Coordinates of C-alpha atoms and ligand atoms in Angstrom, one line a residue:
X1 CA 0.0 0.0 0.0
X2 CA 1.3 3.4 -1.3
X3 CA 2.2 6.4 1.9
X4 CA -0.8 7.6 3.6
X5 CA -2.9 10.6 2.0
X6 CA -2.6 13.5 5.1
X7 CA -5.6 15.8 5.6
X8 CA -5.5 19.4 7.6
X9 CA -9.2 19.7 8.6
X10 CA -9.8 23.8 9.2
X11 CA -12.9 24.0 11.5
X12 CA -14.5 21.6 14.1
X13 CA -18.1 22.0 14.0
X14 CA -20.8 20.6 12.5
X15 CA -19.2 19.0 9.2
X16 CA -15.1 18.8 10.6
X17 CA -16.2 17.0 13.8
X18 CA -18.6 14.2 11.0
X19 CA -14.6 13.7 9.0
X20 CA -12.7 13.6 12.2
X21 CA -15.1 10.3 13.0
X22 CA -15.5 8.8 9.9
X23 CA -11.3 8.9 9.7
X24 CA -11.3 7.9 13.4
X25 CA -13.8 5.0 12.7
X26 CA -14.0 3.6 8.9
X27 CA -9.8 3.7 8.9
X28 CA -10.1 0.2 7.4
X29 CA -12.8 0.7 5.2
X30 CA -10.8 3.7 3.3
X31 CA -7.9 2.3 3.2
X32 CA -9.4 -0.3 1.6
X33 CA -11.1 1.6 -0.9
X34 CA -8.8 4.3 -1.9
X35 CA -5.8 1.5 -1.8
X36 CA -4.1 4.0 0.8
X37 CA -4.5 5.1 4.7
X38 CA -6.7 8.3 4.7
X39 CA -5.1 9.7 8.1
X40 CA -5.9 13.4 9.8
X41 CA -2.3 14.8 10.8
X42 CA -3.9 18.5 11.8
X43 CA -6.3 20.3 12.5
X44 CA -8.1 24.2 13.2
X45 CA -10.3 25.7 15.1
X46 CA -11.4 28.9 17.0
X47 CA -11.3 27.3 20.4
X48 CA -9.0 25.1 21.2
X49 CA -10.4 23.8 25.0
X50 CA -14.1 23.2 23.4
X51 CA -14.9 19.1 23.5
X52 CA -16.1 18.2 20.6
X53 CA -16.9 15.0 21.3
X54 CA -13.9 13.3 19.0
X55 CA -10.4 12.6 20.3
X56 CA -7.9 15.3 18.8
X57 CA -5.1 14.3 21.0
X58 CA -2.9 13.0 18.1
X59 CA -3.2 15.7 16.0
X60 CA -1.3 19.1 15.9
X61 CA -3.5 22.2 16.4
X62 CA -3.2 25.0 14.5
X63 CA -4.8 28.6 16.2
X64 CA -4.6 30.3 12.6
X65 CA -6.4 28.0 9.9
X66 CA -3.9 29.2 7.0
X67 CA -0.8 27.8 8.8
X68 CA -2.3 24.2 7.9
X69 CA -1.9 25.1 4.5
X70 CA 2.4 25.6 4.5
X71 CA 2.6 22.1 6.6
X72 CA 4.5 19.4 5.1
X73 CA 2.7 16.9 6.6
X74 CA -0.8 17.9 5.1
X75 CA -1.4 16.5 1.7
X76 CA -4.9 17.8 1.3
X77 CA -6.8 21.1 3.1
X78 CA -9.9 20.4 4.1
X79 CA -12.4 23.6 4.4
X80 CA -15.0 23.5 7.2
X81 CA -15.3 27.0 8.0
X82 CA -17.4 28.5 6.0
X83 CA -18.2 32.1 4.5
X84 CA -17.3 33.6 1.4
X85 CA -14.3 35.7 2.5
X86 CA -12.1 35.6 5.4
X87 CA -10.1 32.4 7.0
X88 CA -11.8 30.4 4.6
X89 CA -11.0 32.0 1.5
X90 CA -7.6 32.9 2.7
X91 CA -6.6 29.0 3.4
X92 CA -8.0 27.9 0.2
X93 CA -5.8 30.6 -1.5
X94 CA -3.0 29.8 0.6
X95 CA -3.4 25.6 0.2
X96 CA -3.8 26.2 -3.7
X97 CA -0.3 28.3 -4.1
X98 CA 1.0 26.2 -1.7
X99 CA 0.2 23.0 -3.8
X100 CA -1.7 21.2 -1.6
X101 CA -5.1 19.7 -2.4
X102 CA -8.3 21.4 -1.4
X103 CA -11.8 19.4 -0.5
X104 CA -14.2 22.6 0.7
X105 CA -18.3 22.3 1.5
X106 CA -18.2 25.9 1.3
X107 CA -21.0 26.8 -1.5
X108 CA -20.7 30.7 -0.6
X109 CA -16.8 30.7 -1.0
X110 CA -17.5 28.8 -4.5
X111 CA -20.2 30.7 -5.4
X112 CA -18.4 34.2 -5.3
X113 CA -15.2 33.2 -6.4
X114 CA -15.1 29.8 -8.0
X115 CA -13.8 30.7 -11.0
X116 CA -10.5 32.4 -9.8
X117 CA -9.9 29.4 -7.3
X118 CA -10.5 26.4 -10.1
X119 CA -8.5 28.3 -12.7
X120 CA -5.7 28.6 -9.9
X121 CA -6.1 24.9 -9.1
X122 CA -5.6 24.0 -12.3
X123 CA -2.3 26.1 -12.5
X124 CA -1.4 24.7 -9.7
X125 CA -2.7 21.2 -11.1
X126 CA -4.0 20.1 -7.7
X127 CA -7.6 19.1 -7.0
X128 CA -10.3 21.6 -5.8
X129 CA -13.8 19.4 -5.1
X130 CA -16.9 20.5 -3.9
X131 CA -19.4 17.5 -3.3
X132 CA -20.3 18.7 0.0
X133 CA -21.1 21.9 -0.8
X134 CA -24.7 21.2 -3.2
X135 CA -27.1 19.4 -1.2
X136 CA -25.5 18.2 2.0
X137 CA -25.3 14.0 1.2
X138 CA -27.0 13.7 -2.3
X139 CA -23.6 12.9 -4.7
X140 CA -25.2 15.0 -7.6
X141 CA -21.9 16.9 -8.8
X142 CA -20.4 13.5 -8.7
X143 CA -23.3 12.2 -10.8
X144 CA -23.3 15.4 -13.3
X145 CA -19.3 15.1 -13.8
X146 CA -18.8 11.3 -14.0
X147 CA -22.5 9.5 -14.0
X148 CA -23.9 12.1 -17.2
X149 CA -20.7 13.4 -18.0
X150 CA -21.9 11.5 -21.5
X151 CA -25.4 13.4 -22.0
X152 CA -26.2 16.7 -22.5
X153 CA -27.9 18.2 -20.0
X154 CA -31.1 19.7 -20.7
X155 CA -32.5 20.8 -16.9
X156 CA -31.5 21.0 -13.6
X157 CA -33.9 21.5 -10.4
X158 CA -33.9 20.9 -7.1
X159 CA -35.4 21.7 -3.7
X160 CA -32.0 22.2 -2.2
X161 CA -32.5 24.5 1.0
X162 CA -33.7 22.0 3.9
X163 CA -34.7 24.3 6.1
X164 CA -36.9 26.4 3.5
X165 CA -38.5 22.9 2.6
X166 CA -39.5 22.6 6.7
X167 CA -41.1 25.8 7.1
X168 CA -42.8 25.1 4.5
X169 CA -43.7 22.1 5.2
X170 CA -44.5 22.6 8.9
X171 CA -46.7 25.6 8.2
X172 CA -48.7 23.6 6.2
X173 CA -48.6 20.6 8.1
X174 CA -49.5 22.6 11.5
X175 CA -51.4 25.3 9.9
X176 CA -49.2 27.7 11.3
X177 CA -48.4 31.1 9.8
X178 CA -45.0 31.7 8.3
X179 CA -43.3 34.1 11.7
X180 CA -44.3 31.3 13.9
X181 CA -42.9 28.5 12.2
X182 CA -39.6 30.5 11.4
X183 CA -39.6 31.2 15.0
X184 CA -39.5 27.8 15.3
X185 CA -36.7 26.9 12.9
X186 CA -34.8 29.7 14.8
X187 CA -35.2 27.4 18.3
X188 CA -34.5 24.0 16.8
X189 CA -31.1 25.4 15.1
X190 CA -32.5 25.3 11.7
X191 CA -31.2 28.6 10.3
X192 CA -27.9 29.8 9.8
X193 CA -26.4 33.0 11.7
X194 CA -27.8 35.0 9.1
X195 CA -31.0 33.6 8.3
X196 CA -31.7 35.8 5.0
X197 CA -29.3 32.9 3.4
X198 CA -31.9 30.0 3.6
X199 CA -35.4 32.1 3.6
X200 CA -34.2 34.4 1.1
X201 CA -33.2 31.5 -1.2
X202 CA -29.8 32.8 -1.2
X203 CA -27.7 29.9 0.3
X204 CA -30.0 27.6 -2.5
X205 CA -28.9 30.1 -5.0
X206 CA -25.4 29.3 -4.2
X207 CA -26.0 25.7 -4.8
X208 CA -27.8 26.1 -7.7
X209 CA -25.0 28.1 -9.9
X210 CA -22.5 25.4 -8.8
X211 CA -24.3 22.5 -10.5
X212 CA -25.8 24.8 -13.3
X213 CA -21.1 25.6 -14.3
X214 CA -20.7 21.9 -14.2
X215 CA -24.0 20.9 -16.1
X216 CA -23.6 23.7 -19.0
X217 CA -19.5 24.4 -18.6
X218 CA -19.7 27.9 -17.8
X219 CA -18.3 29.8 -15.6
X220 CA -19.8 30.3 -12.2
X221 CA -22.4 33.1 -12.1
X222 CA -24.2 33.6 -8.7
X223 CA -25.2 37.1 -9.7
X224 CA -27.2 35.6 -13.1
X225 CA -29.4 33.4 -10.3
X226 CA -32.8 35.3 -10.4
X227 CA -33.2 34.9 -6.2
X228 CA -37.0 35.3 -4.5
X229 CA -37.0 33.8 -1.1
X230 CA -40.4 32.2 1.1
X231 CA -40.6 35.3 3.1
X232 CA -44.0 36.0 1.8
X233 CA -45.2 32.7 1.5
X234 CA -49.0 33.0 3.1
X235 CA -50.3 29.9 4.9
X236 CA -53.2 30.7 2.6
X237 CA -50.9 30.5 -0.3
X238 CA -50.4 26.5 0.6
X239 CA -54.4 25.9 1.0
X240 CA -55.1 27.4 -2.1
X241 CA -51.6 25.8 -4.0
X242 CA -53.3 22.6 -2.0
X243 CA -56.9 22.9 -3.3
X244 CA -55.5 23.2 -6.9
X245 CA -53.5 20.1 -6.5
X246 CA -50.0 21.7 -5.6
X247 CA -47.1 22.1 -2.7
X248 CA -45.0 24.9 -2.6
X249 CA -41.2 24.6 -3.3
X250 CA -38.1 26.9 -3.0
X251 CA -37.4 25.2 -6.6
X252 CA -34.3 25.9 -8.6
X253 CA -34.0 25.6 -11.9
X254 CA -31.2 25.8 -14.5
X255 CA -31.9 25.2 -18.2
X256 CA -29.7 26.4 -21.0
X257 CA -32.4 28.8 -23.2
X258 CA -32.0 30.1 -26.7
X259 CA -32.1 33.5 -24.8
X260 CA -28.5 32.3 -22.5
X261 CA -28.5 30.2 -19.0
X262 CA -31.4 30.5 -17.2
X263 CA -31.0 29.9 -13.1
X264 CA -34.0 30.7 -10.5
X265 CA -34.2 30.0 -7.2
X266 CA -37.9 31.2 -6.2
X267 CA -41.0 29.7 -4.6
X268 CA -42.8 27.6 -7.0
X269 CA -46.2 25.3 -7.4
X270 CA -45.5 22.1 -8.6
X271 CA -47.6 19.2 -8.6
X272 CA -48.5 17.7 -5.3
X273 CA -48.1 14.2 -6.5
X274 CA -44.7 14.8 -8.3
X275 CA -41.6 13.9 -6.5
X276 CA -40.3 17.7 -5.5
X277 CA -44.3 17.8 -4.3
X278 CA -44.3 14.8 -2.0
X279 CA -40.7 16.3 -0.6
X280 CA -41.5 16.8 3.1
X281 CA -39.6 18.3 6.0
X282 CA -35.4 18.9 5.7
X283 CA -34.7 16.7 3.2
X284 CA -33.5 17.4 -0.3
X285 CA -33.8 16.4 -3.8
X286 CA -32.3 17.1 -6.9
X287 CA -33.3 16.4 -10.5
X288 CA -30.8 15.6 -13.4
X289 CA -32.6 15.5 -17.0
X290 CA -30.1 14.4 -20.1
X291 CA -30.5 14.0 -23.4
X292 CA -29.6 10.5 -23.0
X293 CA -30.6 9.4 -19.8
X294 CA -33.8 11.0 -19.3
X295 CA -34.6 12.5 -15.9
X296 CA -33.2 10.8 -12.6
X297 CA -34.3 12.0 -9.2
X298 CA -32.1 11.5 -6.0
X299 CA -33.7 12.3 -2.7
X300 CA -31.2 13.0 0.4
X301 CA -30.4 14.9 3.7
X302 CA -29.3 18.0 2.4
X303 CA -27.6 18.6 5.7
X304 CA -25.7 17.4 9.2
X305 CA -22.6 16.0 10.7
X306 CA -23.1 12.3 8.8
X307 CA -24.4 13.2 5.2
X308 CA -22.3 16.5 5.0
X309 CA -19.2 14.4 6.1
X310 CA -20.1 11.9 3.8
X311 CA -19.6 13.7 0.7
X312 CA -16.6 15.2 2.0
X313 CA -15.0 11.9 2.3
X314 CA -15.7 11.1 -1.4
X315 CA -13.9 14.0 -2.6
X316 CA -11.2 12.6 -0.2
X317 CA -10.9 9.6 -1.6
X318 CA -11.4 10.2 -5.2
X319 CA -8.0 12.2 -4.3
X320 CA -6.5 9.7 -2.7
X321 CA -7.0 7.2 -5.2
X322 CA -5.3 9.5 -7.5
X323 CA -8.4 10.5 -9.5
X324 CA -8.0 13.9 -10.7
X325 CA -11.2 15.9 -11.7
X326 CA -11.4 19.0 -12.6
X327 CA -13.6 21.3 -10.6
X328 CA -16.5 21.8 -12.1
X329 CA -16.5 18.7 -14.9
X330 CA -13.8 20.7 -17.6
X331 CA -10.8 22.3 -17.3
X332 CA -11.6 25.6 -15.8
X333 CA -10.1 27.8 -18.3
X334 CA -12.7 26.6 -21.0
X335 CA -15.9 27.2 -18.9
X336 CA -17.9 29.4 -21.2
X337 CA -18.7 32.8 -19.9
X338 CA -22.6 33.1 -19.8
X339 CA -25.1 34.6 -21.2
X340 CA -28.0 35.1 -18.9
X341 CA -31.4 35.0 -19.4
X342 CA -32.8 37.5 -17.9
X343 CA -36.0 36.4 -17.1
X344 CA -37.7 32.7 -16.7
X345 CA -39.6 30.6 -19.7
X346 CA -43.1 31.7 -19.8
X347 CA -45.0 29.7 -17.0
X348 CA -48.8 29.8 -15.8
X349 CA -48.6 32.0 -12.8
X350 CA -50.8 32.3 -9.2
X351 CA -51.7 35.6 -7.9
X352 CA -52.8 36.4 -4.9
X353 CA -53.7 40.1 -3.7
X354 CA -56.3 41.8 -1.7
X355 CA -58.4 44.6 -3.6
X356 CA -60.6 47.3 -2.0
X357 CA -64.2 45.9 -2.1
X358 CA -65.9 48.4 -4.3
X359 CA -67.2 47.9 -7.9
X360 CA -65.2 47.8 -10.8
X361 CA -61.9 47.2 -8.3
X362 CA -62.3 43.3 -9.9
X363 CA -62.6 45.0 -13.5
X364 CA -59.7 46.8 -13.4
X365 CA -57.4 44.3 -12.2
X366 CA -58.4 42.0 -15.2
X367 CA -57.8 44.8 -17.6
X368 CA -54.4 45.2 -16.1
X369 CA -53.8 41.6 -16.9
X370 CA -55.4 41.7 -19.9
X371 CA -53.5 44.9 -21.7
X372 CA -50.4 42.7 -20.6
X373 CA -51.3 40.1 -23.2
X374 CA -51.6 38.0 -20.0
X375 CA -54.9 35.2 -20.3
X376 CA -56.6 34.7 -17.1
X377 CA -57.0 30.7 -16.6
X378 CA -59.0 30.9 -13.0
X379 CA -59.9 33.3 -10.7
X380 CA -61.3 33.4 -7.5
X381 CA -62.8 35.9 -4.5
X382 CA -62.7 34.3 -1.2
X383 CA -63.2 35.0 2.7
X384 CA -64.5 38.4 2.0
X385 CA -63.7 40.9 4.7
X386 CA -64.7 44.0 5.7
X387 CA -63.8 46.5 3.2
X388 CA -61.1 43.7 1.7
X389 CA -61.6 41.5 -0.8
X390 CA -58.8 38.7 -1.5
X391 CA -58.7 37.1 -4.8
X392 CA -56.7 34.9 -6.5
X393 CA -55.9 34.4 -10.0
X394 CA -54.6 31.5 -12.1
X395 CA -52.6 33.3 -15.4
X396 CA -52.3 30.8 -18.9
X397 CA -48.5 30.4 -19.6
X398 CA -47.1 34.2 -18.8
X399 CA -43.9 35.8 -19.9
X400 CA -42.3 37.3 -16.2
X401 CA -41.7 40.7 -17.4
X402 CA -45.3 40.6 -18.9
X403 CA -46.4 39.7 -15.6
X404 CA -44.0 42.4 -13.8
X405 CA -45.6 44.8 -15.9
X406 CA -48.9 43.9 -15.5
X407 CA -48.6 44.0 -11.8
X408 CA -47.4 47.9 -12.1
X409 CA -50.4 48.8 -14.2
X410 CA -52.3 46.9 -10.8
X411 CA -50.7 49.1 -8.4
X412 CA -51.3 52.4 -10.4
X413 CA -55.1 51.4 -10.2
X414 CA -55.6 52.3 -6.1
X415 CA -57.5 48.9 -6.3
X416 CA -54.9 46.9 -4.3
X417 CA -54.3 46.9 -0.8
X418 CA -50.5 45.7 -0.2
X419 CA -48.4 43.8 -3.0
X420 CA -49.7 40.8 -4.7
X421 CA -48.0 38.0 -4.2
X422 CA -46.8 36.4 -7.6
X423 CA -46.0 32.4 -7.7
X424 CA -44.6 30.7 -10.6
X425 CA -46.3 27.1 -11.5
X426 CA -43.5 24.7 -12.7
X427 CA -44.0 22.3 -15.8
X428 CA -41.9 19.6 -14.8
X429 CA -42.1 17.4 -17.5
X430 CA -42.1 13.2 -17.0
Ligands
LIG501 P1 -20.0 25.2 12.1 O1 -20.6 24.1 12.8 O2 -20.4 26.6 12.4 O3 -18.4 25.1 12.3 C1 -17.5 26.0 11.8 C2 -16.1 25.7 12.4 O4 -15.2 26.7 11.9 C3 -16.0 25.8 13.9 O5 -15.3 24.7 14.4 C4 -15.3 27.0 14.2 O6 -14.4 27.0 15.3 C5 -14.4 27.1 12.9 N1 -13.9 28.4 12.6 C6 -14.6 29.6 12.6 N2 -13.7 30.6 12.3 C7 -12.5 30.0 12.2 C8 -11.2 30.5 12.0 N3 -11.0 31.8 11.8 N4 -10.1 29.7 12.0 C9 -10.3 28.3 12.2 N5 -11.5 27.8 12.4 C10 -12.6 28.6 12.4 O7 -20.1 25.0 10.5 P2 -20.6 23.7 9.8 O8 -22.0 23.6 9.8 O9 -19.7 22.6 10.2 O10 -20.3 24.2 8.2 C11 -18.9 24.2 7.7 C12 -19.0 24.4 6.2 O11 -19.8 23.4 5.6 C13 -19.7 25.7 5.8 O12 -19.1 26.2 4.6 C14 -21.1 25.3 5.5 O13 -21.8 26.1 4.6 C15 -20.9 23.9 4.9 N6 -22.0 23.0 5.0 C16 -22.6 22.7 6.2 C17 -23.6 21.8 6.2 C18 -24.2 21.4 7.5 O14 -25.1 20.5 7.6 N7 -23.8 22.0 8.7 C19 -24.1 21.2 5.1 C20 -23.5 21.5 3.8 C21 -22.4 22.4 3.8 P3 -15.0 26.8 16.8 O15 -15.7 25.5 16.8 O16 -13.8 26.8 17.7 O17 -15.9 28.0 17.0
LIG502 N1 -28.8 26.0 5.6 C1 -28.6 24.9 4.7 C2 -30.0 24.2 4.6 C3 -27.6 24.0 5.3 O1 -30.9 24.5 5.3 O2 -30.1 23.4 3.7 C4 -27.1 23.0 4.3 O3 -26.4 23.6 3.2

């Protein structure tokens, strides 16, 4: 058996603490499969006296995280920190010029700069791998580079924010309103320190441009992801998504268009009986289509020590079993710069505003739609109160901007009370 493949884990949480113990306890099994001993030799954190609930005692601590990265005795850098800038992004720099191997599950660090840091890799002809970092568990940049690297690849989508899925899923579940069961979220844990990341679709986002480079070869563009979060997701939203015979998803979506890459992270209806609908609680899924291959479907934990840890591991031993990928399925320096689309595929939409309860107010707001070239499929007027009067209204397949620009023609009318809320309705196919 060939010398031992080294790792410097930087940070001890969540993830690190899931690779310390899967080193610690699955030695054999590694070894076995990657033909050499995976061993940890060091390791960073902020605090050193925390217990963590593995044994550290045999390896060397490092206070500053980039130090791992000029160690002779660390073959591959390991990024558990997390965050787009800082300690994180200085160790990958550092590990990368220094040529040491780099496994990360940070999808904000890739997200904002993977680009520069493949293209550097691949100077520095060392590995840069990112399993971890889409979907927690669920090996789906594995299965776009290697599985489908023979098909083209015609969509992308995926529920891929776990805790967006549980509100969502708990408010209908519970019939609670969305503050309560955020609240909620926000007790259990659920949300990170910034919690705009997950309900603002923004952490999803992330994930979503990462598979979208490796699906299409282009270059990374988190800024061409058209981003809507769940904030205004009504609990009467889900009853009436429900009574039509849909769920509400934060879907993604990536398709290459005749109009450039399209990527949107937004709530969406889809089908209740389709696989994203019957997609409860943390759990994620994504959906491959190719040309070849059709559509596969692969349902995971999206997040936690074991699944998190688990896909970190794979990227270990791809490396060291000496398999060489690049970082997002080609050679970095041909990713294709994109062309965005600037807004979605037309798509039947579902409105949902509350107009003043006098006559005509009804009129007007069907005019609106209608000087939009926008064809109303179903509408509806429901728990009339007071001087309110929610409707809802089903669209035929919409153009967004026609949509946009009907619902600025609405607000001109004094007819509405608040903003609508607009929510696409997905076609997703077989
Ligand atoms: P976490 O539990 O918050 O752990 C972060 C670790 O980083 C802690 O051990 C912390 O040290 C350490 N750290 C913070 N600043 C540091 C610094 N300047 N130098 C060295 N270490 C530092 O985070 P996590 O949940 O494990 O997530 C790690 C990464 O995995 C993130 O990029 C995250 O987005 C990604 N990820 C996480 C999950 C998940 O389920 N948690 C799933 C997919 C991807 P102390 O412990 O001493 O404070
Ligand atoms: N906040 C993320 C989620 C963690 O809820 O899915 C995993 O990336």
């Amino acid at each position: 058996m060939s010398e031992s493949l080294r790792l410097g884990i930087a940070g001890l949480g969540t993830v690190g603490t899931g690779v310390v113990r899967i080193v610690q306890q699955r030695a054999d099994l590694l070894a076995a499969r990657a033909g050499r001993a995976i061993i940890v030799t060091a390791v960073s954190a902020r605090d050193r006296a925390k217990d963590r609930g593995v044994d550290l005692s045999g390896f060397a601590w490092e206070d500053d995280a980039t130090a791992l990265a000029a160690r002779d005795d660390v073959d591959v850098v390991v990024e558990l920190v997390g965050g787009d800038a800082g300690p994180a992004k200085d160790l990958v720099e550092a590990a990368i010029a220094n040529g040491k191997h780099v496994v990360t599950a940070n999808k904000a660090l890739l997200a904002h700069h993977g680009q520069a840091l493949a293209e550097a890799a691949e100077d520095a002809q060392i590995a840069l791998r990112f399993e971890a970092a889409v979907a927690g568990g669920i090996p789906c940049v594995k299965a776009l580079t290697e599985g489908l690297a023979g098909n083209r690849v015609e969509r992308v989508m995926g529920v891929m924010n776990g805790t967006c899925n549980y509100i969502l899923t708990r408010m209908e579940d519970a019939g609670l309103p969305y503050d309560t069961v955020f609240a909620e979220a926000h007790a259990l844990g659920y949300l990170e320190a910034d919690p705009t990341l997950d309900v603002g679709g923004i952490d999803a986002g992330h994930k979503l441009c990462l598979l979208a480079s490796v699906a299409y070869g282009t270059r990374v563009d988190f800024g061409g992801v058209q981003l809507e979060g769940i904030e205004r997701v009504s609990i009467e939203d889900i009853r009436h998504a429900n009574d039509m015979g849909f769920k509400i998803k934060l879907l993604g979506v990536a398709q290459m268009t005749g109009r450039g890459l399209e990527m949107r992270m937004s709530p969406c209806l889809v089908p209740a009986r389709s696989p994203l609908g019957q997609l409860n609680g943390a759990t994620n899924m994504v959906v491959l289509e190719g040309d070849a291959v059709g559509q596969i479907v692969m349902r995971g934990a999206g997040a936690g020590e074991g699944p998190t840890a688990s896909a970190v591991m794979a990227d270990v031993i791809d490396i060291a079993r000496g398999t060489r990928l690049p970082t997002f399925g080609q050679p970095a320096s041909t990713l294709k710069k994109v062309t965005r689309a600037h807004s979605g595929s037309p798509a039947p939409y579902y409105l949902r505003m509350d107009l003043v309860d006098k006559p005509g107010a009804l009129a007007k707001i069907a005019a609106c739609l209608g000087d939009a070239g926008i064809s109303i499929d179903r509408m509806r007027q429901y728990d009339h109160e007071d001087a309110t009067a929610p409707v809802i209204v089903v669209t035929h397949k919409a153009g967004r901007p026609d949509l946009d620009a009907a619902i600025s023609a609405m607000e001109a009318t004094g007819v509405l009370i608040g903003a609508p809320v607009a929510l696409r309705i997905e076609e997703l196919g077989a």
